[in-house]
């Protein structure tokens, strides 16, 4: 018996109990994962609150991975691959919207039973969500100054996002690769009109623009559902992180990642 022991196990049996190379819990690191929910109070709904927000952060991690690949595919001219990955992105974003309903099963009284334990923690401090905004095209360097408790690695990630190309940059590069002018916003407007009016030649670019718009729209829908949930839970109280709470969140619901794609509807 030696290093070639695996050869004795028939290939079609290496995925059953005979293989025993890795367990379900070991592969997913479940003991470590399930140890991360640490309520700070005896309130029964605090576990729900922690779990939902940790799941959000896992989805954010996946979205960053997929959107980076979408961006890279657009830069490489592989528009079919970008569109394929966008279908996954949109599916995840719909799950994000649906998760709000889970939080809304918690009554305001249930939330107030542990809310004081959160301060000054706040969803405003989600570095990954801000990375998603930066990657999508809404970059705000001031956020780094307001992020008091971020670690060095998190700040480095945000600075990298500030300096790297966005999804919009990649789409504009795809327009340019097709020979369409993109030197300024006016030229980009004309190129978008060309794409919209000549679907026979540019349908892939049109469909990709629609994918970008769906990403923008679904994120806006999540922001709106989020602010509605906050208003349902705490009304107009200030946020635990010191923001104005719901009024601040509502002010961001009109934000667009790709304003030129929205304006295009008026030019057609």
Coordinates of C-alpha atoms in Angstrom, one line a residue:
X1 CA 0.0 0.0 0.0
X2 CA 1.4 3.4 -0.9
X3 CA 0.8 6.6 -2.7
X4 CA -1.1 4.8 -5.5
X5 CA -3.8 3.5 -3.1
X6 CA -6.4 5.6 -4.8
X7 CA -5.8 3.6 -8.0
X8 CA -7.4 0.6 -6.2
X9 CA -10.7 2.4 -5.9
X10 CA -12.7 2.2 -9.1
X11 CA -13.2 5.6 -10.6
X12 CA -17.0 5.4 -10.6
X13 CA -16.9 4.6 -6.8
X14 CA -14.6 7.5 -5.7
X15 CA -17.7 9.8 -5.2
X16 CA -19.4 7.4 -2.7
X17 CA -18.5 6.5 0.8
X18 CA -15.6 4.4 -0.5
X19 CA -13.8 7.6 -1.6
X20 CA -14.0 9.4 1.8
X21 CA -11.7 12.1 0.5
X22 CA -13.7 14.9 2.1
X23 CA -16.9 15.2 4.0
X24 CA -19.8 17.6 3.3
X25 CA -19.2 19.5 6.5
X26 CA -15.5 19.5 6.0
X27 CA -15.7 20.8 2.4
X28 CA -18.1 23.6 3.4
X29 CA -16.2 24.3 6.7
X30 CA -19.5 24.1 8.5
X31 CA -18.2 23.9 12.1
X32 CA -16.4 27.3 11.5
X33 CA -19.3 28.7 9.6
X34 CA -22.0 27.8 12.1
X35 CA -19.8 29.1 15.0
X36 CA -20.0 32.7 13.5
X37 CA -23.5 33.5 14.8
X38 CA -22.8 35.0 18.3
X39 CA -25.8 36.9 19.7
X40 CA -25.0 39.7 22.1
X41 CA -28.3 39.4 24.0
X42 CA -30.9 36.9 25.1
X43 CA -33.4 38.3 22.6
X44 CA -34.7 35.3 20.5
X45 CA -34.8 37.3 17.2
X46 CA -31.1 38.4 17.3
X47 CA -30.1 35.1 15.7
X48 CA -32.4 35.8 12.8
X49 CA -30.9 39.3 12.4
X50 CA -27.3 38.0 12.5
X51 CA -28.0 35.1 10.1
X52 CA -29.7 37.2 7.4
X53 CA -27.0 39.8 7.4
X54 CA -24.2 37.2 7.3
X55 CA -26.0 35.6 4.4
X56 CA -26.1 39.0 2.7
X57 CA -22.4 39.3 3.0
X58 CA -21.9 35.9 1.4
X59 CA -24.1 36.9 -1.5
X60 CA -22.1 40.1 -1.8
X61 CA -18.9 38.1 -2.0
X62 CA -20.3 36.0 -4.8
X63 CA -21.6 39.1 -6.7
X64 CA -18.2 40.7 -6.5
X65 CA -16.7 37.6 -8.0
X66 CA -19.2 37.3 -10.8
X67 CA -19.2 41.0 -11.6
X68 CA -15.5 41.1 -11.9
X69 CA -15.7 38.2 -14.4
X70 CA -18.5 40.1 -16.2
X71 CA -16.2 43.1 -16.5
X72 CA -13.3 41.1 -17.6
X73 CA -15.4 39.3 -20.3
X74 CA -16.6 42.6 -21.7
X75 CA -13.0 43.9 -21.9
X76 CA -12.0 40.7 -23.7
X77 CA -14.8 41.0 -26.2
X78 CA -16.5 37.9 -24.9
X79 CA -20.0 39.4 -24.7
X80 CA -21.7 36.0 -24.7
X81 CA -19.8 35.1 -21.5
X82 CA -20.7 38.5 -19.9
X83 CA -24.4 37.9 -20.6
X84 CA -24.2 34.3 -19.3
X85 CA -22.8 35.6 -16.0
X86 CA -25.2 38.4 -15.8
X87 CA -28.1 35.9 -15.6
X88 CA -26.5 34.5 -12.4
X89 CA -26.0 38.0 -11.0
X90 CA -29.6 38.9 -11.6
X91 CA -30.8 35.7 -10.0
X92 CA -28.7 36.4 -6.9
X93 CA -30.0 40.0 -6.7
X94 CA -33.6 38.8 -6.8
X95 CA -32.7 36.6 -3.8
X96 CA -31.4 39.7 -2.0
X97 CA -34.7 41.4 -2.5
X98 CA -36.6 38.4 -1.3
X99 CA -34.5 38.1 1.9
X100 CA -36.0 41.4 3.1
X101 CA -39.2 39.5 3.7
X102 CA -37.5 37.2 6.1
X103 CA -36.3 40.2 8.2
X104 CA -39.8 41.7 8.1
X105 CA -41.1 38.7 10.1
X106 CA -39.4 40.4 13.1
X107 CA -41.7 42.9 14.8
X108 CA -40.4 46.4 15.9
X109 CA -40.7 45.2 19.5
X110 CA -38.5 42.1 18.7
X111 CA -35.9 44.3 17.1
X112 CA -35.8 46.8 19.9
X113 CA -35.1 44.0 22.4
X114 CA -31.5 43.9 21.1
X115 CA -31.0 46.9 18.8
X116 CA -29.0 48.8 21.5
X117 CA -26.4 46.0 21.4
X118 CA -25.7 46.9 17.7
X119 CA -24.5 50.5 18.2
X120 CA -22.4 51.8 16.6
X121 CA -22.4 48.9 14.1
X122 CA -24.5 49.6 11.0
X123 CA -25.1 48.3 7.5
X124 CA -23.5 51.5 6.3
X125 CA -20.2 49.9 7.2
X126 CA -20.6 47.0 4.8
X127 CA -17.3 47.2 2.8
X128 CA -18.4 44.6 0.3
X129 CA -21.6 46.5 -0.5
X130 CA -19.6 49.6 -1.1
X131 CA -17.2 47.6 -3.3
X132 CA -20.2 46.6 -5.4
X133 CA -21.2 50.2 -5.8
X134 CA -17.6 51.2 -6.8
X135 CA -17.3 48.3 -9.2
X136 CA -20.7 49.2 -10.8
X137 CA -19.6 52.8 -11.3
X138 CA -20.6 54.9 -8.3
X139 CA -17.3 55.8 -6.7
X140 CA -17.2 58.0 -3.6
X141 CA -13.7 58.4 -2.0
X142 CA -15.3 60.2 1.0
X143 CA -16.6 56.9 2.1
X144 CA -13.1 55.8 3.2
X145 CA -13.0 58.8 5.6
X146 CA -16.3 57.8 7.1
X147 CA -15.4 54.2 7.6
X148 CA -13.8 54.5 11.0
X149 CA -13.6 50.8 12.0
X150 CA -12.4 49.2 8.8
X151 CA -9.2 47.2 8.9
X152 CA -6.2 47.9 6.7
X153 CA -7.1 45.1 4.3
X154 CA -10.6 46.5 3.8
X155 CA -9.3 50.0 3.1
X156 CA -6.9 48.6 0.6
X157 CA -9.7 46.8 -1.2
X158 CA -11.8 50.0 -1.4
X159 CA -8.8 52.0 -2.7
X160 CA -8.2 49.4 -5.3
X161 CA -11.9 49.5 -6.3
X162 CA -11.6 53.3 -6.6
X163 CA -8.7 53.0 -9.1
X164 CA -9.9 50.0 -11.2
X165 CA -12.2 50.0 -14.2
X166 CA -15.9 49.8 -13.7
X167 CA -18.6 47.8 -15.4
X168 CA -19.4 50.9 -17.4
X169 CA -15.8 51.3 -18.5
X170 CA -15.9 47.7 -19.7
X171 CA -19.1 48.3 -21.7
X172 CA -17.8 51.5 -23.2
X173 CA -14.7 49.5 -24.3
X174 CA -17.0 47.0 -25.9
X175 CA -18.7 49.8 -27.9
X176 CA -15.2 51.0 -29.0
X177 CA -14.2 47.5 -30.0
X178 CA -17.2 47.5 -32.3
X179 CA -15.9 50.7 -34.0
X180 CA -18.4 53.1 -32.3
X181 CA -17.1 56.5 -31.0
X182 CA -16.8 56.8 -27.2
X183 CA -14.5 59.8 -26.6
X184 CA -17.0 61.7 -24.4
X185 CA -20.6 61.3 -23.2
X186 CA -22.0 62.9 -26.3
X187 CA -20.3 60.4 -28.5
X188 CA -21.4 57.6 -26.2
X189 CA -25.0 58.8 -26.5
X190 CA -24.8 58.7 -30.2
X191 CA -23.2 55.2 -30.1
X192 CA -26.0 54.0 -27.8
X193 CA -28.5 55.3 -30.2
X194 CA -26.8 53.5 -33.1
X195 CA -26.9 50.2 -31.1
X196 CA -30.6 50.7 -30.2
X197 CA -31.6 51.6 -33.8
X198 CA -29.6 48.9 -35.5
X199 CA -30.4 45.7 -33.6
X200 CA -29.6 43.6 -36.6
X201 CA -25.9 44.6 -36.4
X202 CA -25.6 45.3 -32.6
X203 CA -28.1 43.2 -30.8
X204 CA -25.4 41.6 -28.5
X205 CA -24.5 45.1 -27.4
X206 CA -28.1 46.1 -26.9
X207 CA -28.8 43.0 -24.8
X208 CA -25.7 43.5 -22.8
X209 CA -26.9 47.1 -22.1
X210 CA -30.2 45.6 -20.9
X211 CA -28.3 43.3 -18.6
X212 CA -26.5 46.3 -17.1
X213 CA -29.8 48.1 -16.7
X214 CA -31.3 45.1 -14.9
X215 CA -28.4 45.0 -12.5
X216 CA -29.0 48.7 -11.8
X217 CA -32.8 48.3 -11.5
X218 CA -32.6 45.2 -9.2
X219 CA -30.1 46.9 -6.9
X220 CA -32.4 50.0 -6.7
X221 CA -35.3 47.6 -5.9
X222 CA -33.3 46.1 -3.1
X223 CA -32.5 49.6 -1.7
X224 CA -36.2 50.5 -1.8
X225 CA -37.2 47.3 -0.1
X226 CA -34.5 47.8 2.5
X227 CA -35.6 51.3 3.4
X228 CA -39.2 50.1 3.6
X229 CA -38.1 47.4 6.0
X230 CA -36.2 50.0 8.1
X231 CA -39.2 52.3 8.2
X232 CA -41.4 49.4 9.3
X233 CA -38.9 48.5 12.1
X234 CA -37.8 51.8 13.5
X235 CA -39.7 54.5 11.7
X236 CA -37.7 57.7 11.6
X237 CA -35.2 56.9 14.4
X238 CA -31.6 57.5 13.7
X239 CA -29.5 54.6 12.5
X240 CA -27.2 52.7 14.9
X241 CA -24.2 54.0 13.0
X242 CA -25.2 57.6 13.4
X243 CA -26.9 58.2 10.1
X244 CA -30.4 59.7 9.8
X245 CA -31.6 56.2 9.2
X246 CA -34.5 55.8 6.8
X247 CA -34.2 59.3 5.4
X248 CA -30.6 58.7 4.4
X249 CA -31.4 55.3 2.9
X250 CA -34.4 56.8 0.9
X251 CA -32.1 59.5 -0.5
X252 CA -30.1 56.8 -2.2
X253 CA -33.0 55.0 -3.8
X254 CA -32.8 57.3 -6.9
X255 CA -29.1 56.6 -7.5
X256 CA -28.3 55.1 -10.9
X257 CA -25.2 53.2 -11.8
X258 CA -25.6 53.8 -15.6
X259 CA -27.5 57.1 -16.1
X260 CA -26.8 57.2 -19.8
X261 CA -28.7 53.9 -20.3
X262 CA -31.7 55.4 -18.5
X263 CA -31.6 58.6 -20.4
X264 CA -31.4 56.6 -23.7
X265 CA -35.2 55.9 -23.4
X266 CA -35.9 59.6 -23.8
X267 CA -33.7 59.9 -27.0
X268 CA -35.2 57.0 -28.9

